[in-house]
PDB file of C-alpha atoms and ligand atoms in Angstrom:
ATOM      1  CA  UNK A 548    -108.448-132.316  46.147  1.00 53.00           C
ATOM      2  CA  UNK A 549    -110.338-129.208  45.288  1.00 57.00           C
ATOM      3  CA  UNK A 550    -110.567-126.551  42.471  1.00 59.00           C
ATOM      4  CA  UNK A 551    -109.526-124.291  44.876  1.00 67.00           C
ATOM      5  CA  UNK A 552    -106.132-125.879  45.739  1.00 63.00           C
ATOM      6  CA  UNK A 553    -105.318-126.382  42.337  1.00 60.00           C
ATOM      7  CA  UNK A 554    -105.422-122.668  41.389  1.00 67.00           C
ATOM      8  CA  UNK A 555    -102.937-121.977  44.226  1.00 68.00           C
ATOM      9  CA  UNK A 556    -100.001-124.123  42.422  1.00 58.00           C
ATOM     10  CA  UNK A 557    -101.608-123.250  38.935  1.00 67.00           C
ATOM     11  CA  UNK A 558     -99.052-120.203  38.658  1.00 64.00           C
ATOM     12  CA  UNK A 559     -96.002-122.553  40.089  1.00 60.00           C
ATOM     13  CA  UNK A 560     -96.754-125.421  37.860  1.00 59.00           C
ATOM     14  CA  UNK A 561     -96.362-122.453  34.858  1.00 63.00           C
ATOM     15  CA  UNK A 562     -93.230-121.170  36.028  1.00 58.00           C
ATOM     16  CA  UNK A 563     -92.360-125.114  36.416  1.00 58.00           C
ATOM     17  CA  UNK A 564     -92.528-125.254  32.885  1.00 54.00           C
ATOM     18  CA  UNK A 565     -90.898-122.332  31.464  1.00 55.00           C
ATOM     19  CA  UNK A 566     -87.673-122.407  33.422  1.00 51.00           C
ATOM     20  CA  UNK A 567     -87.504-126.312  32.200  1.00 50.00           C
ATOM     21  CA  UNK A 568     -88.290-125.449  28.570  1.00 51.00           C
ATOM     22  CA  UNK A 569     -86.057-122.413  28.526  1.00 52.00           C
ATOM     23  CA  UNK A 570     -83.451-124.870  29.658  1.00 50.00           C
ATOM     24  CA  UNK A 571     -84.257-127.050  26.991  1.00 49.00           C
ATOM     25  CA  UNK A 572     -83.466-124.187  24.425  1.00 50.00           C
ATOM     26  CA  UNK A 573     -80.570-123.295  26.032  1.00 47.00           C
ATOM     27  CA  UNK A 574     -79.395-126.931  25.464  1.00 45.00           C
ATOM     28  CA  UNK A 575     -79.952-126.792  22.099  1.00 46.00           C
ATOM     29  CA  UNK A 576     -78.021-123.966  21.488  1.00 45.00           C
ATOM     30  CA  UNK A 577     -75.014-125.702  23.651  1.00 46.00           C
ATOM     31  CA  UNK A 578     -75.130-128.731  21.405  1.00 45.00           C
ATOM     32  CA  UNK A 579     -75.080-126.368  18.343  1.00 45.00           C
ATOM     33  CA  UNK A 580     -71.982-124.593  19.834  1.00 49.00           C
ATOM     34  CA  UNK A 581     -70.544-127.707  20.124  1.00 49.00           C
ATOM     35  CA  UNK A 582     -71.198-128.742  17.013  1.00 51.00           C
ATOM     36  CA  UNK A 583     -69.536-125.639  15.410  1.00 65.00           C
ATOM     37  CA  UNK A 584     -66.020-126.106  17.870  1.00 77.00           C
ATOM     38  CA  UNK A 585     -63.121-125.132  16.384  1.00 80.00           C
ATOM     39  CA  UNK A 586     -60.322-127.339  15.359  1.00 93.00           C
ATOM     40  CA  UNK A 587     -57.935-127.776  18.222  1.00 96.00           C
ATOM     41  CA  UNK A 588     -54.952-125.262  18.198  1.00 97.00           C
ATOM     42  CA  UNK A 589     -51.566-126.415  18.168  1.00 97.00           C
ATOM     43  CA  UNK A 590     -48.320-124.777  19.279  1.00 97.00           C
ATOM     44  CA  UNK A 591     -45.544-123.884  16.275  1.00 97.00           C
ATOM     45  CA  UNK A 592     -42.680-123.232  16.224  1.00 97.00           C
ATOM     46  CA  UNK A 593     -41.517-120.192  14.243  1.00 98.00           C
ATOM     47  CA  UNK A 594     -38.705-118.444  12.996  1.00 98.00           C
ATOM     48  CA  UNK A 595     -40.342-115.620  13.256  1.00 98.00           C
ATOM     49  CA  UNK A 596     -38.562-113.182  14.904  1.00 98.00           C
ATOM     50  CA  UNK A 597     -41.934-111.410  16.576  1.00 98.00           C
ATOM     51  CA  UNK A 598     -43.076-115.000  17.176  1.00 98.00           C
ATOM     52  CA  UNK A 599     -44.917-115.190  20.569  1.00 98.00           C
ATOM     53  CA  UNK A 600     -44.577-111.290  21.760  1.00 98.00           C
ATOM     54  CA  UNK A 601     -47.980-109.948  22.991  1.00 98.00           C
ATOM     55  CA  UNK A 602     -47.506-106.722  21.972  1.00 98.00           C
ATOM     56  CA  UNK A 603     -46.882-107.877  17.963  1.00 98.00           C
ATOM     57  CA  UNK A 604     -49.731-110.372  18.037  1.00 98.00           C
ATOM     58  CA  UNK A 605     -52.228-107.527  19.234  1.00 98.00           C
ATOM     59  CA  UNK A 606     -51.182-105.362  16.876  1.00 98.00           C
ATOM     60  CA  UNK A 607     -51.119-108.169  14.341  1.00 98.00           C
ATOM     61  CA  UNK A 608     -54.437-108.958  14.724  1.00 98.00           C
ATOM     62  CA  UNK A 609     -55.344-105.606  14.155  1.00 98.00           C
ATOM     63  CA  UNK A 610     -54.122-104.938  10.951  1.00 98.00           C
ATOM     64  CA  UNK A 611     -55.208-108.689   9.968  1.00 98.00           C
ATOM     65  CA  UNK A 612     -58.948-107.321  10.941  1.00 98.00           C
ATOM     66  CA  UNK A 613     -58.247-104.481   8.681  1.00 98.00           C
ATOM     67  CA  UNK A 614     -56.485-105.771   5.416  1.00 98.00           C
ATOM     68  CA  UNK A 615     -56.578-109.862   5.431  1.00 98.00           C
ATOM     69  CA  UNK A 616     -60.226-110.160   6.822  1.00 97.00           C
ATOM     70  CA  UNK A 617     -62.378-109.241   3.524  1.00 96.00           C
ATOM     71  CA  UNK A 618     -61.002-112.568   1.686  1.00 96.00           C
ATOM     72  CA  UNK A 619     -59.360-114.496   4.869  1.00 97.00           C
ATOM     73  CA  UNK A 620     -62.272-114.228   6.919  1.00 97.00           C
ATOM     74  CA  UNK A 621     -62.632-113.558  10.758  1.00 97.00           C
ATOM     75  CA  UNK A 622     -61.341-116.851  11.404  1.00 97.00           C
ATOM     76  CA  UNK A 623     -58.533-116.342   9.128  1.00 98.00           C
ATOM     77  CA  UNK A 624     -59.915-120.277   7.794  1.00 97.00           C
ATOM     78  CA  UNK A 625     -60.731-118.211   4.590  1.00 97.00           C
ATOM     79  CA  UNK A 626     -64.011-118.154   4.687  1.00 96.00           C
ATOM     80  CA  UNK A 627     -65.271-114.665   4.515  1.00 93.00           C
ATOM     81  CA  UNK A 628     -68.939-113.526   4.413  1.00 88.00           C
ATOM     82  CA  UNK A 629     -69.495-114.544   1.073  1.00 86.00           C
ATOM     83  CA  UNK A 630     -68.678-118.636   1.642  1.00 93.00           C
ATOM     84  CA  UNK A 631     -65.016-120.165   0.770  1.00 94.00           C
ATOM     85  CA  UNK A 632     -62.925-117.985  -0.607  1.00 91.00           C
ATOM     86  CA  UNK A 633     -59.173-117.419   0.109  1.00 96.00           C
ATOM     87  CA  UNK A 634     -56.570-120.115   1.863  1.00 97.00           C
ATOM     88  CA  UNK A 635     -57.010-121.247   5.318  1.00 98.00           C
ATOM     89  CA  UNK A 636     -54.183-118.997   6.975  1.00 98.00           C
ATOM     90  CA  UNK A 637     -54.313-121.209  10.414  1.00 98.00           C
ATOM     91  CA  UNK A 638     -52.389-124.091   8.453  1.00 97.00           C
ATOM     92  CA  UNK A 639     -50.489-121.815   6.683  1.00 98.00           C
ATOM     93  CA  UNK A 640     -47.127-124.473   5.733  1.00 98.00           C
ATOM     94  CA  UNK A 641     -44.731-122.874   3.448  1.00 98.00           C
ATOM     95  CA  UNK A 642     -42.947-121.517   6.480  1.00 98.00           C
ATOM     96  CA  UNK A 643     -42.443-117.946   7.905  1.00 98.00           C
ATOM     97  CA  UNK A 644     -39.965-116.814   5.293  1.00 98.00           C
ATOM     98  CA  UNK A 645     -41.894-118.024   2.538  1.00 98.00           C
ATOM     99  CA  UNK A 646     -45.366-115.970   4.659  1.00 98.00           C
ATOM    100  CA  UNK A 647     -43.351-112.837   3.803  1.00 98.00           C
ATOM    101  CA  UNK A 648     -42.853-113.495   0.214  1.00 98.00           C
ATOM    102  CA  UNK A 649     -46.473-114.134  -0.638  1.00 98.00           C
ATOM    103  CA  UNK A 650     -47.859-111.448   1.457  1.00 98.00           C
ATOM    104  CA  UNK A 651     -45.787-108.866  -0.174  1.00 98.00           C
ATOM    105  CA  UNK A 652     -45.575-109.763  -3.477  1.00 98.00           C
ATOM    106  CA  UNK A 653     -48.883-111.648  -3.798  1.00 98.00           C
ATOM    107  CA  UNK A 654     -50.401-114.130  -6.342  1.00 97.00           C
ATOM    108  CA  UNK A 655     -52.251-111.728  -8.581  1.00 93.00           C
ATOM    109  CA  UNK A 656     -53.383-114.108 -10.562  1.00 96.00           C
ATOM    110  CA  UNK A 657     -54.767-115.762  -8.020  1.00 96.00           C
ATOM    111  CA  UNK A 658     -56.726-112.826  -6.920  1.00 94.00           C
ATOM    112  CA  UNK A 659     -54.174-112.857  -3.707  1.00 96.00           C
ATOM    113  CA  UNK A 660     -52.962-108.980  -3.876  1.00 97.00           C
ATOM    114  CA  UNK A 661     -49.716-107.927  -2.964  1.00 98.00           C
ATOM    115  CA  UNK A 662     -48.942-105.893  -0.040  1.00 98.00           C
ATOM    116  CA  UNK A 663     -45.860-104.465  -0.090  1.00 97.00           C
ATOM    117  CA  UNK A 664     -46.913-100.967  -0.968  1.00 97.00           C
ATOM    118  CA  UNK A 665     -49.180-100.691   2.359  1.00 98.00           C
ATOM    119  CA  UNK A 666     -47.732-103.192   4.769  1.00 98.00           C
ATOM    120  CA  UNK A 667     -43.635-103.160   5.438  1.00 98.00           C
ATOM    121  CA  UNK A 668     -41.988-106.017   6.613  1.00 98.00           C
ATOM    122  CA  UNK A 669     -42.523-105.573  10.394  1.00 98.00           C
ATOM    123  CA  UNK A 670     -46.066-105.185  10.337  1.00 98.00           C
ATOM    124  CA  UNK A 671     -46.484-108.769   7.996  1.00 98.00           C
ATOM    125  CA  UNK A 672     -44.498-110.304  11.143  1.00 98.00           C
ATOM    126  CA  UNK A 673     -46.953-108.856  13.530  1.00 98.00           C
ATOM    127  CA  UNK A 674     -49.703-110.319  11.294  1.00 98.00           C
ATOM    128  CA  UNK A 675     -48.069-113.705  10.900  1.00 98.00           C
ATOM    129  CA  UNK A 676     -47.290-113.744  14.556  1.00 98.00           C
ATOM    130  CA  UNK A 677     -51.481-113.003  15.570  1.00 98.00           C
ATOM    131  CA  UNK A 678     -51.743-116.407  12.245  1.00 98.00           C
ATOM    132  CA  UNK A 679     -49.545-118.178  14.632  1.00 98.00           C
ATOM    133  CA  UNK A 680     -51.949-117.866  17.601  1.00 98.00           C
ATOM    134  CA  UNK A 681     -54.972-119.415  15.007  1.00 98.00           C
ATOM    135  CA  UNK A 682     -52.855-122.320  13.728  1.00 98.00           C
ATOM    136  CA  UNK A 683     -54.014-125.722  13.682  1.00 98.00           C
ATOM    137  CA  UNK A 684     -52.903-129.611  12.611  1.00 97.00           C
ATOM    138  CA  UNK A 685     -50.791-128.636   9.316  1.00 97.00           C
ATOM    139  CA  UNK A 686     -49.522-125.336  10.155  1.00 98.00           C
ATOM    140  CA  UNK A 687     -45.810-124.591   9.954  1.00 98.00           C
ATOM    141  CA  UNK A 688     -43.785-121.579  10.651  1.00 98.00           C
ATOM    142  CA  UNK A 689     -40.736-122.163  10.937  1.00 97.00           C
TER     143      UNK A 689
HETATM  144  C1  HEC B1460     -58.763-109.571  -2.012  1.00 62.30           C
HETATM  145  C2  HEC B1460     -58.753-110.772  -1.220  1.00 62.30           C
HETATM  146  C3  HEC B1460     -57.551-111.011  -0.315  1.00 62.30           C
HETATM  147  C4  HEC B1460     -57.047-110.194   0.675  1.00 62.30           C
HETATM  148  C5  HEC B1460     -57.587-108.863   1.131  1.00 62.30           C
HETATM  149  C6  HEC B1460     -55.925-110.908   1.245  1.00 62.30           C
HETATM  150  N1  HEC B1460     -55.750-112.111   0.622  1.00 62.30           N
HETATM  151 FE1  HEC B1460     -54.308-113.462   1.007  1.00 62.30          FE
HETATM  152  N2  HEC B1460     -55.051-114.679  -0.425  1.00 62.30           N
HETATM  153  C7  HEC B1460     -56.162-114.421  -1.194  1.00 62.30           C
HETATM  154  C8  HEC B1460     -56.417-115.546  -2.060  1.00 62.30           C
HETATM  155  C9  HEC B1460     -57.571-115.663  -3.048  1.00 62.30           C
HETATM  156  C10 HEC B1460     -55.402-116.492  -1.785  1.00 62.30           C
HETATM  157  C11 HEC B1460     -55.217-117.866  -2.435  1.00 62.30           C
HETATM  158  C12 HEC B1460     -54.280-117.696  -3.595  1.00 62.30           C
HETATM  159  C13 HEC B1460     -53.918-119.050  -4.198  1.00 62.30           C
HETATM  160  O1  HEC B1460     -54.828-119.822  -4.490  1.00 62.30           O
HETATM  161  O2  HEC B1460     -52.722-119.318  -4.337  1.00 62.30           O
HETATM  162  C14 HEC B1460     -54.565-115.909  -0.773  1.00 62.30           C
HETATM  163  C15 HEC B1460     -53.439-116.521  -0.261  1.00 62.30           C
HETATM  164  C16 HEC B1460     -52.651-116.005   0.733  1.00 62.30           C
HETATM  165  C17 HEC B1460     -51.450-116.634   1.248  1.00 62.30           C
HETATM  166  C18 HEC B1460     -50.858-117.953   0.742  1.00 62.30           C
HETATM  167  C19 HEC B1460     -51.498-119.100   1.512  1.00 62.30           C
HETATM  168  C20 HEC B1460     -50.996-120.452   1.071  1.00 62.30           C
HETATM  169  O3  HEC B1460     -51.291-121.426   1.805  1.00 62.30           O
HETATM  170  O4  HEC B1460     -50.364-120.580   0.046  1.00 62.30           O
HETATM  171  C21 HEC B1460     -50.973-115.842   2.238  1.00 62.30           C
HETATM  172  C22 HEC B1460     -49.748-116.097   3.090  1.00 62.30           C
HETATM  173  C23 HEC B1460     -51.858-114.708   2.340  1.00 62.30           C
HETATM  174  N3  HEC B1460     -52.859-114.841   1.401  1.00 62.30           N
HETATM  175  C24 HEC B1460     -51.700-113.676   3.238  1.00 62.30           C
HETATM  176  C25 HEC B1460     -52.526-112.564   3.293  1.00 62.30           C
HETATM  177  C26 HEC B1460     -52.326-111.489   4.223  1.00 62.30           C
HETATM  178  C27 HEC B1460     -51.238-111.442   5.276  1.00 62.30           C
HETATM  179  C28 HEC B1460     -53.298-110.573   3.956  1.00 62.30           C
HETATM  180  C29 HEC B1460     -53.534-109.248   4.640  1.00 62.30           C
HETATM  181  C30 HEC B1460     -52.371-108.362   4.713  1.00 62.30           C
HETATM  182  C31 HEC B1460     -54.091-111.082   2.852  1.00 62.30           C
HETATM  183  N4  HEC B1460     -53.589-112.296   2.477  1.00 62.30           N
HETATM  184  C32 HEC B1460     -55.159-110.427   2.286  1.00 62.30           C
HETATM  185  C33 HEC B1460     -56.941-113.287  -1.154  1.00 62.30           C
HETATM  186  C34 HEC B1460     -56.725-112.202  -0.342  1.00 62.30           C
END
């Protein structure tokens, strides 16, 4: 085999081995996905009464992304940007009733604040009904 032959594959052999390393990485970064999965959802039941209605669980997820995120977290597993923080909303288990109680009147010594003065009752059943979409093993609701 000569020089001269080698030189002609030289260039195919090097894109040879990027498209199998970049492959590589991008396997890595599937196994990290992976390793990051969320815990499986499960279906509640609620006796909530916006429970299920697209229109509530849009709008509950926006005002969850603009009150309940700082502490809750984007997950709403209540870890917010600065680590651990507030409870994991997507087992909340005290029940939807009891979800209405807490969120207006809050645990203020518990650095939960209360929103009744901002948020009325519809709009905490919009937000519980977006929680209801998140919740996992231990979550209850009705
Ligand atoms: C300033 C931070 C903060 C914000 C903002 C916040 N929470 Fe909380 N929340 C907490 C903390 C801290 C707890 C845990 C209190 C405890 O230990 O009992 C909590 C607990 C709760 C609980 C009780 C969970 C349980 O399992 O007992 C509910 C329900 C809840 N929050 C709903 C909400 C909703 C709905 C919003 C948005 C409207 C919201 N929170 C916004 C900090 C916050």
């Amino acid at each position: 085999m000569t020089s001269g032959l080698w030189m002609k594959w030289a260039p195919l052999v090097a894109i040879w081995f990027f498209v199998t390393s970049v492959a590589a990485l991008g396997g890595v970064g599937d196994a990290r996905a992976q390793d990051e999965e969320e815990p499986k959802r499960i279906k509640v039941e609620s006796s909530n009464p916006l429970s299920g209605d697209e229109a509530s669980i849009s709008s509950g997820a926006r005002l969850y992304f603009k009150w309940c995120v700082q502490c809750h977290g984007p997950k709403a597993d209540g870890v917010s940007r600065f680590g651990a923080y507030a409870k994991d909303l997507r087992k909340f288990w005290r029940g939807y009733e009891e979800f209405l109680v807490i969120s207006l009147n809050g645990r203020p010594k518990k650095m939960m604040p209360p929103w009744g003065h901002v948020l009325d009752t519809d709009e905490l059943s919009a937000i519980g009904a977006y929680l209801e979409t998140l919740a996992i093993e231990g979550a209850y609701w009705k």
